[in-house]
GROMACS .gro file of C-alpha atoms in nm:
model
  176
    1ALA     CA    1   5.068   4.986  26.475
    2VAL     CA    2   5.382   4.776  26.406
    3SER     CA    3   5.722   4.870  26.232
    4ASP     CA    4   5.748   5.008  25.879
    5GLY     CA    5   5.435   5.226  25.945
    6HIS     CA    6   5.213   4.865  25.919
    7GLU     CA    7   4.918   4.865  26.125
    8ILE     CA    8   4.758   4.498  26.162
    9PHE     CA    9   4.393   4.443  26.269
   10TYR     CA   10   4.330   4.180  26.491
   11LYS     CA   11   4.004   4.059  26.620
   12VAL     CA   12   3.952   3.813  26.981
   13TYR     CA   13   3.646   3.589  27.000
   14GLY     CA   14   3.543   3.304  27.223
   15ASN     CA   15   3.561   3.298  27.621
   16PRO     CA   16   3.803   3.618  27.756
   17GLU     CA   17   3.874   3.406  28.046
   18ALA     CA   18   3.980   3.084  27.890
   19SER     CA   19   4.308   2.931  27.992
   20ARG     CA   20   4.335   2.801  27.660
   21VAL     CA   21   4.425   3.041  27.369
   22ALA     CA   22   4.490   3.002  26.995
   23LEU     CA   23   4.599   3.204  26.752
   24PHE     CA   24   4.480   3.157  26.372
   25VAL     CA   25   4.730   3.199  26.104
   26HIS     CA   26   4.606   3.284  25.752
   27GLY     CA   27   4.722   3.147  25.465
   28GLY     CA   28   4.796   3.348  25.123
   29PRO     CA   29   5.020   3.551  25.152
   30GLY     CA   30   4.780   3.852  25.072
   31ALA     CA   31   4.434   3.678  25.277
   32GLY     CA   32   4.298   3.756  25.552
   33CYS     CA   33   4.093   3.595  25.834
   34TRP     CA   34   3.717   3.558  25.831
   35PRO     CA   35   3.540   3.536  26.188
   36ASN     CA   36   3.442   3.197  26.095
   37HIS     CA   37   3.763   3.072  26.114
   38ALA     CA   38   3.727   3.099  26.496
   39ARG     CA   39   3.489   2.803  26.441
   40PHE     CA   40   3.750   2.553  26.469
   41PHE     CA   41   3.772   2.599  26.805
   42ASN     CA   42   3.492   2.566  27.120
   43GLN     CA   43   3.417   2.925  27.186
   44GLU     CA   44   3.290   2.844  27.519
   45LYS     CA   45   3.702   2.711  27.617
   46TRP     CA   46   3.879   2.893  27.408
   47LYS     CA   47   4.016   3.216  27.328
   48VAL     CA   48   4.100   3.231  26.967
   49VAL     CA   49   4.296   3.538  26.806
   50LEU     CA   50   4.236   3.641  26.441
   51VAL     CA   51   4.500   3.823  26.304
   52ASP     CA   52   4.549   4.018  25.939
   53GLN     CA   53   4.914   3.999  25.825
   54ARG     CA   54   5.110   4.295  25.679
   55GLY     CA   55   4.906   4.387  25.390
   56CYS     CA   56   4.631   4.234  25.453
   57GLY     CA   57   4.289   4.193  25.535
   58ALA     CA   58   4.165   4.483  25.720
   59SER     CA   59   4.503   4.575  25.808
   60LYS     CA   60   4.651   4.893  25.708
   61PRO     CA   61   4.831   4.930  25.410
   62LYS     CA   62   4.690   4.689  25.216
   63GLY     CA   63   4.937   4.524  25.045
   64ARG     CA   64   5.209   4.726  25.155
   65LEU     CA   65   5.520   4.539  25.095
   66LYS     CA   66   5.758   4.738  25.228
   67GLY     CA   67   5.883   4.554  25.537
   68ASN     CA   68   5.660   4.275  25.507
   69THR     CA   69   5.886   3.946  25.545
   70THR     CA   70   5.867   3.669  25.758
   71GLN     CA   71   6.069   3.793  26.027
   72ALA     CA   72   5.850   4.083  26.090
   73LEU     CA   73   5.530   3.892  26.053
   74VAL     CA   74   5.699   3.685  26.354
   75ALA     CA   75   5.755   3.973  26.550
   76ASP     CA   76   5.448   4.117  26.509
   77TYR     CA   77   5.289   3.812  26.655
   78GLU     CA   78   5.500   3.865  26.919
   79ALA     CA   79   5.415   4.186  27.003
   80LEU     CA   80   5.052   4.113  26.999
   81ARG     CA   81   5.049   3.818  27.231
   82GLU     CA   82   5.254   4.046  27.511
   83GLU     CA   83   4.964   4.308  27.427
   84LEU     CA   84   4.724   4.065  27.510
   85ASN     CA   85   4.922   3.937  27.823
   86ILE     CA   86   4.855   3.585  27.695
   87ASP     CA   87   5.153   3.344  27.807
   88LYS     CA   88   5.121   3.089  27.575
   89TRP     CA   89   4.894   2.987  27.287
   90MET     CA   90   4.861   2.709  27.008
   91LEU     CA   91   4.916   2.799  26.635
   92LEU     CA   92   4.681   2.688  26.402
   93GLY     CA   93   4.769   2.788  26.041
   94GLY     CA   94   4.670   2.707  25.687
   95SER     CA   95   4.896   2.705  25.362
   96TRP     CA   96   5.154   3.046  25.424
   97GLY     CA   97   5.019   3.019  25.763
   98VAL     CA   98   5.198   2.681  25.842
   99ALA     CA   99   5.533   2.793  25.723
  100LEU     CA  100   5.466   3.168  25.930
  101SER     CA  101   5.324   2.921  26.218
  102LEU     CA  102   5.678   2.687  26.218
  103ALA     CA  103   5.857   2.991  26.169
  104TYR     CA  104   5.702   3.157  26.512
  105ALA     CA  105   5.716   2.868  26.677
  106GLN     CA  106   6.101   2.758  26.577
  107THR     CA  107   6.130   3.131  26.727
  108HIS     CA  108   5.961   3.147  27.044
  109PRO     CA  109   5.936   2.744  27.153
  110ASP     CA  110   5.836   2.846  27.478
  111ARG     CA  111   5.580   3.050  27.365
  112VAL     CA  112   5.359   2.755  27.186
  113THR     CA  113   5.163   2.506  27.339
  114GLY     CA  114   5.085   2.290  27.014
  115LEU     CA  115   5.062   2.330  26.643
  116ILE     CA  116   4.776   2.264  26.421
  117LEU     CA  117   4.891   2.272  26.065
  118ARG     CA  118   4.649   2.223  25.724
  119GLY     CA  119   4.725   2.238  25.410
  120ILE     CA  120   5.109   2.237  25.434
  121CYS     CA  121   5.269   2.453  25.215
  122LEU     CA  122   5.642   2.513  25.338
  123MET     CA  123   5.707   2.777  25.021
  124ARG     CA  124   6.010   2.515  24.940
  125ASP     CA  125   6.089   2.550  24.541
  126CYS     CA  126   5.877   2.229  24.413
  127GLU     CA  127   5.602   2.393  24.579
  128ILE     CA  128   5.621   2.679  24.415
  129ASP     CA  129   5.713   2.532  24.121
  130TRP     CA  130   5.386   2.344  24.106
  131MET     CA  131   5.179   2.651  24.191
  132PHE     CA  132   5.346   2.923  23.960
  133ARG     CA  133   5.554   2.737  23.665
  134GLY     CA  134   5.317   2.480  23.532
  135GLY     CA  135   5.276   2.206  23.748
  136VAL     CA  136   4.915   2.293  23.842
  137ALA     CA  137   4.842   2.345  23.453
  138THR     CA  138   4.796   1.958  23.434
  139VAL     CA  139   4.484   1.915  23.667
  140TYR     CA  140   4.355   2.283  23.599
  141PRO     CA  141   4.454   2.387  23.278
  142GLU     CA  142   4.138   2.607  23.176
  143ALA     CA  143   4.245   2.799  23.504
  144TRP     CA  144   4.617   2.831  23.430
  145ARG     CA  145   4.524   2.993  23.093
  146ARG     CA  146   4.319   3.248  23.212
  147PHE     CA  147   4.649   3.293  23.515
  148LYS     CA  148   4.850   3.349  23.236
  149GLY     CA  149   4.632   3.498  22.972
  150HIS     CA  150   4.657   3.879  23.149
  151LEU     CA  151   5.056   3.811  23.069
  152SER     CA  152   5.228   3.914  22.728
  153GLU     CA  153   5.439   3.568  22.563
  154GLU     CA  154   5.769   3.710  22.727
  155GLU     CA  155   5.605   3.728  23.052
  156GLN     CA  156   5.460   3.415  23.029
  157ARG     CA  157   5.731   3.227  23.063
  158ASP     CA  158   5.782   3.350  23.448
  159PRO     CA  159   5.413   3.386  23.557
  160LEU     CA  160   5.541   3.434  23.954
  161LEU     CA  161   5.789   3.661  23.856
  162SER     CA  162   5.632   3.872  23.591
  163TYR     CA  163   5.297   3.911  23.831
  164TYR     CA  164   5.558   4.016  24.126
  165ARG     CA  165   5.697   4.305  23.879
  166ARG     CA  166   5.357   4.406  23.777
  167LEU     CA  167   5.236   4.459  24.156
  168THR     CA  168   5.518   4.619  24.289
  169SER     CA  169   5.574   4.870  23.971
  170GLU     CA  170   5.576   5.235  24.011
  171ASP     CA  171   5.371   5.271  23.722
  172ALA     CA  172   5.012   5.266  23.861
  173SER     CA  173   4.904   5.185  23.487
  174THR     CA  174   5.090   4.846  23.518
  175ARG     CA  175   4.954   4.776  23.859
  176SER     CA  176   4.612   4.708  23.718
   0.00000   0.00000   0.00000
């Protein structure tokens, strides 16, 4: 268990005696890890730690946003590193996991042996605008129509904010 009532799920793969350790930092937010994520490393030479971030995958409670901040996620990784008695590890992050890996590395530079960053997304305004405010519609117009199709005409002006409001509503019928 970690702070704010969250319980993170993790699993260790590979060689338990390996001196080289990797942390796989999944994307999302909201995704999770799959066992095949460990395949990025030679399992005979590496110990690989897969963690489902707060509210994601097999972590509990699923979808909970309270206390789910970048700083809290960084603290979770650091607490897990200490719990597993790992001196240093390399981070492999994809998409949102890139931003989170960089935040961890900036906070704990003495605990990071290296970074592998793929599908770089730093959650800058221009990237958020591209993903959620129409840029992607130029490449995937049908998918964009389906994405916005669940929203009222007024909500379609800002789909990201509208989906956030729906997902965090106290009203169960609004969330469904």
